[in-house]
PDB file of C-alpha atoms in Angstrom:
ATOM      1  CA  MET A   1      47.612 -18.119 -45.244  1.00 81.00           C
ATOM      2  CA  PRO A   2      48.460 -15.472 -42.654  1.00 94.00           C
ATOM      3  CA  TYR A   3      48.299 -11.802 -43.642  1.00 95.00           C
ATOM      4  CA  THR A   4      50.105  -8.680 -42.464  1.00 95.00           C
ATOM      5  CA  PHE A   5      48.154  -7.062 -39.629  1.00 95.00           C
ATOM      6  CA  LEU A   6      45.894  -4.288 -40.997  1.00 94.00           C
ATOM      7  CA  SER A   7      46.743  -4.991 -44.645  1.00 94.00           C
ATOM      8  CA  ASP A   8      43.856  -4.940 -47.140  1.00 92.00           C
ATOM      9  CA  ASP A   9      43.955  -8.752 -47.296  1.00 94.00           C
ATOM     10  CA  TRP A  10      43.866  -8.973 -43.481  1.00 94.00           C
ATOM     11  CA  LEU A  11      40.851  -6.646 -43.342  1.00 92.00           C
ATOM     12  CA  THR A  12      39.111  -8.777 -46.001  1.00 92.00           C
ATOM     13  CA  GLU A  13      39.661 -11.882 -43.853  1.00 93.00           C
ATOM     14  CA  VAL A  14      38.401 -10.075 -40.743  1.00 90.00           C
ATOM     15  CA  LYS A  15      35.237  -9.156 -42.663  1.00 88.00           C
ATOM     16  CA  LYS A  16      34.785 -12.808 -43.683  1.00 90.00           C
ATOM     17  CA  LEU A  17      35.155 -13.899 -40.058  1.00 87.00           C
ATOM     18  CA  ALA A  18      32.551 -11.331 -38.972  1.00 84.00           C
ATOM     19  CA  ASP A  19      30.157 -12.457 -41.723  1.00 85.00           C
ATOM     20  CA  GLU A  20      30.590 -16.122 -40.743  1.00 85.00           C
ATOM     21  CA  ALA A  21      29.985 -15.299 -37.086  1.00 81.00           C
ATOM     22  CA  ALA A  22      26.840 -13.320 -37.938  1.00 81.00           C
ATOM     23  CA  ALA A  23      25.535 -16.181 -40.106  1.00 85.00           C
ATOM     24  CA  ALA A  24      26.087 -18.556 -37.183  1.00 83.00           C
ATOM     25  CA  GLY A  25      24.168 -16.239 -34.859  1.00 83.00           C
ATOM     26  CA  GLU A  26      27.234 -15.250 -32.841  1.00 80.00           C
ATOM     27  CA  PRO A  27      27.368 -11.745 -31.364  1.00 74.00           C
ATOM     28  CA  PRO A  28      29.754  -9.255 -33.008  1.00 71.00           C
ATOM     29  CA  ALA A  29      33.263  -8.792 -31.618  1.00 69.00           C
ATOM     30  CA  PHE A  30      32.535  -5.128 -30.839  1.00 69.00           C
ATOM     31  CA  PRO A  31      29.353  -3.852 -29.178  1.00 69.00           C
ATOM     32  CA  PRO A  32      26.668  -2.962 -31.734  1.00 71.00           C
ATOM     33  CA  GLY A  33      25.617   0.673 -31.869  1.00 76.00           C
ATOM     34  CA  VAL A  34      29.120   1.998 -31.188  1.00 80.00           C
ATOM     35  CA  GLU A  35      30.906   3.874 -33.970  1.00 88.00           C
ATOM     36  CA  LEU A  36      34.576   4.669 -33.605  1.00 91.00           C
ATOM     37  CA  ASN A  37      37.275   5.843 -36.018  1.00 96.00           C
ATOM     38  CA  MET A  38      40.877   4.770 -35.543  1.00 96.00           C
ATOM     39  CA  VAL A  39      44.162   5.787 -37.141  1.00 98.00           C
ATOM     40  CA  VAL A  40      46.928   3.244 -36.553  1.00 98.00           C
ATOM     41  CA  THR A  41      50.340   4.834 -37.030  1.00 98.00           C
ATOM     42  CA  GLY A  42      53.741   3.407 -37.909  1.00 97.00           C
ATOM     43  CA  GLY A  43      52.712   0.083 -39.425  1.00 95.00           C
ATOM     44  CA  PRO A  44      54.578  -1.851 -42.120  1.00 91.00           C
ATOM     45  CA  GLU A  45      52.217  -0.445 -44.761  1.00 88.00           C
ATOM     46  CA  GLY A  46      52.195   3.060 -43.264  1.00 94.00           C
ATOM     47  CA  ASP A  47      49.383   4.645 -41.298  1.00 97.00           C
ATOM     48  CA  ARG A  48      45.983   2.940 -41.619  1.00 97.00           C
ATOM     49  CA  GLU A  49      42.531   4.450 -41.197  1.00 97.00           C
ATOM     50  CA  LEU A  50      39.907   2.102 -39.744  1.00 95.00           C
ATOM     51  CA  HIS A  51      36.555   2.152 -38.048  1.00 93.00           C
ATOM     52  CA  VAL A  52      34.240   0.089 -35.881  1.00 87.00           C
ATOM     53  CA  SER A  53      30.555   0.229 -36.792  1.00 86.00           C
ATOM     54  CA  ASP A  54      27.656  -2.165 -36.212  1.00 78.00           C
ATOM     55  CA  GLY A  55      30.001  -4.396 -34.223  1.00 74.00           C
ATOM     56  CA  VAL A  56      32.416  -4.849 -37.151  1.00 79.00           C
ATOM     57  CA  PHE A  57      36.015  -3.650 -37.672  1.00 81.00           C
ATOM     58  CA  SER A  58      36.587  -2.269 -41.232  1.00 89.00           C
ATOM     59  CA  GLY A  59      38.912  -0.101 -43.296  1.00 92.00           C
ATOM     60  CA  GLY A  60      38.467   3.650 -43.752  1.00 95.00           C
ATOM     61  CA  LEU A  61      37.023   6.392 -41.577  1.00 97.00           C
ATOM     62  CA  ILE A  62      33.309   7.136 -41.348  1.00 96.00           C
ATOM     63  CA  ASP A  63      31.732  10.584 -40.986  1.00 96.00           C
ATOM     64  CA  THR A  64      29.215   9.494 -38.355  1.00 93.00           C
ATOM     65  CA  ALA A  65      31.743   8.294 -35.760  1.00 93.00           C
ATOM     66  CA  PRO A  66      31.816  10.723 -32.818  1.00 93.00           C
ATOM     67  CA  THR A  67      35.214   9.520 -31.579  1.00 93.00           C
ATOM     68  CA  LYS A  68      38.611   9.027 -33.201  1.00 95.00           C
ATOM     69  CA  LEU A  69      41.576   7.207 -31.681  1.00 95.00           C
ATOM     70  CA  THR A  70      45.153   7.514 -32.868  1.00 97.00           C
ATOM     71  CA  VAL A  71      47.049   4.382 -31.833  1.00 97.00           C
ATOM     72  CA  PRO A  72      50.632   3.188 -32.511  1.00 98.00           C
ATOM     73  CA  TYR A  73      50.806   0.007 -34.616  1.00 97.00           C
ATOM     74  CA  SER A  74      52.523  -1.998 -31.877  1.00 96.00           C
ATOM     75  CA  VAL A  75      49.773  -1.142 -29.387  1.00 96.00           C
ATOM     76  CA  ALA A  76      46.978  -1.945 -31.856  1.00 95.00           C
ATOM     77  CA  ARG A  77      48.591  -5.293 -32.616  1.00 96.00           C
ATOM     78  CA  ALA A  78      49.005  -6.091 -28.909  1.00 95.00           C
ATOM     79  CA  MET A  79      45.346  -5.249 -28.256  1.00 90.00           C
ATOM     80  CA  PHE A  80      43.638  -6.819 -31.283  1.00 88.00           C
ATOM     81  CA  VAL A  81      45.851  -9.783 -32.178  1.00 92.00           C
ATOM     82  CA  GLU A  82      47.442 -10.691 -28.857  1.00 91.00           C
ATOM     83  CA  GLY A  83      44.424  -9.728 -26.733  1.00 86.00           C
ATOM     84  CA  ASN A  84      46.592  -7.646 -24.416  1.00 90.00           C
ATOM     85  CA  GLN A  85      44.141  -5.041 -23.120  1.00 84.00           C
ATOM     86  CA  GLN A  86      46.728  -3.941 -20.543  1.00 92.00           C
ATOM     87  CA  ALA A  87      48.887  -2.679 -23.423  1.00 94.00           C
ATOM     88  CA  GLY A  88      46.025  -0.442 -24.489  1.00 89.00           C
ATOM     89  CA  MET A  89      45.411   0.867 -21.003  1.00 90.00           C
ATOM     90  CA  GLN A  90      49.111   1.524 -20.436  1.00 95.00           C
ATOM     91  CA  ALA A  91      49.428   3.280 -23.815  1.00 95.00           C
ATOM     92  CA  PHE A  92      46.415   5.441 -22.991  1.00 91.00           C
ATOM     93  CA  MET A  93      47.775   6.357 -19.567  1.00 94.00           C
ATOM     94  CA  THR A  94      51.170   7.316 -21.036  1.00 96.00           C
ATOM     95  CA  GLY A  95      49.669   9.424 -23.839  1.00 95.00           C
ATOM     96  CA  GLN A  96      50.510   7.058 -26.703  1.00 96.00           C
ATOM     97  CA  ILE A  97      46.809   6.750 -27.562  1.00 95.00           C
ATOM     98  CA  LYS A  98      45.170  10.034 -28.505  1.00 95.00           C
ATOM     99  CA  VAL A  99      41.401  10.448 -28.289  1.00 94.00           C
ATOM    100  CA  GLU A 100      39.486  13.093 -30.253  1.00 95.00           C
ATOM    101  CA  GLY A 101      35.772  13.684 -29.843  1.00 94.00           C
ATOM    102  CA  ASP A 102      33.310  11.997 -27.517  1.00 88.00           C
ATOM    103  CA  MET A 103      35.243  10.063 -24.875  1.00 86.00           C
ATOM    104  CA  THR A 104      31.988   8.674 -23.416  1.00 82.00           C
ATOM    105  CA  LYS A 105      31.501   6.525 -26.551  1.00 72.00           C
ATOM    106  CA  LEU A 106      34.871   4.880 -25.963  1.00 72.00           C
ATOM    107  CA  MET A 107      34.008   4.303 -22.325  1.00 73.00           C
ATOM    108  CA  ALA A 108      30.622   2.828 -23.294  1.00 66.00           C
ATOM    109  CA  MET A 109      32.364   0.396 -25.634  1.00 65.00           C
ATOM    110  CA  GLN A 110      34.626  -0.782 -22.814  1.00 65.00           C
ATOM    111  CA  ALA A 111      31.793  -0.959 -20.273  1.00 58.00           C
ATOM    112  CA  GLN A 112      29.686  -3.211 -22.509  1.00 56.00           C
ATOM    113  CA  GLY A 113      32.393  -5.831 -22.243  1.00 55.00           C
ATOM    114  CA  GLY A 114      31.113  -9.042 -23.721  1.00 57.00           C
ATOM    115  CA  ASP A 115      31.288 -12.790 -23.466  1.00 62.00           C
ATOM    116  CA  PRO A 116      34.823 -13.881 -22.433  1.00 69.00           C
ATOM    117  CA  ALA A 117      34.504 -17.191 -24.319  1.00 72.00           C
ATOM    118  CA  ARG A 118      33.462 -15.333 -27.481  1.00 70.00           C
ATOM    119  CA  ALA A 119      36.350 -12.885 -27.034  1.00 72.00           C
ATOM    120  CA  ALA A 120      38.799 -15.790 -26.719  1.00 78.00           C
ATOM    121  CA  GLU A 121      37.444 -17.378 -29.911  1.00 82.00           C
ATOM    122  CA  VAL A 122      37.736 -14.100 -31.834  1.00 80.00           C
ATOM    123  CA  GLN A 123      41.294 -13.691 -30.518  1.00 84.00           C
ATOM    124  CA  LYS A 124      42.212 -17.189 -31.683  1.00 90.00           C
ATOM    125  CA  ARG A 125      40.812 -16.548 -35.154  1.00 90.00           C
ATOM    126  CA  LEU A 126      42.662 -13.238 -35.468  1.00 91.00           C
ATOM    127  CA  GLN A 127      45.917 -14.897 -34.443  1.00 94.00           C
ATOM    128  CA  GLU A 128      45.408 -17.603 -37.081  1.00 94.00           C
ATOM    129  CA  ILE A 129      45.031 -15.093 -39.927  1.00 95.00           C
ATOM    130  CA  THR A 130      47.789 -12.713 -38.790  1.00 96.00           C
ATOM    131  CA  ALA A 131      51.380 -13.102 -39.956  1.00 95.00           C
ATOM    132  CA  PRO A 132      54.206 -12.423 -37.497  1.00 93.00           C
ATOM    133  CA  ASP A 133      55.824  -8.998 -37.809  1.00 86.00           C
TER     134      ASP A 133
END
């Protein structure tokens, strides 16, 4: 059953996917060692606070994250569900994405990149669990 992007049920499914991937020995979707807080604004369930830590995307903010992004819902959905990294770059360049704190951590996360085949698989799984808007 598909879930609303960023809803509690969606985040639970994302956690299950991450746990399954870890059990299968797959690398995490996000680079390990990077901590990042994110506030996604204007979603169907209001603003959502999230974080990335230990390579996993989860709900809530964490005190240890040196960087916080504020991202519009439509941009977050384009980046995470549709895999449209250009949407993120364009939103950043036009000031729609706000960055607070240590910008080098965000740049390190981008520079670490990852396995394109793994990224495509993660994207496919996220699309399968995400309901249309």
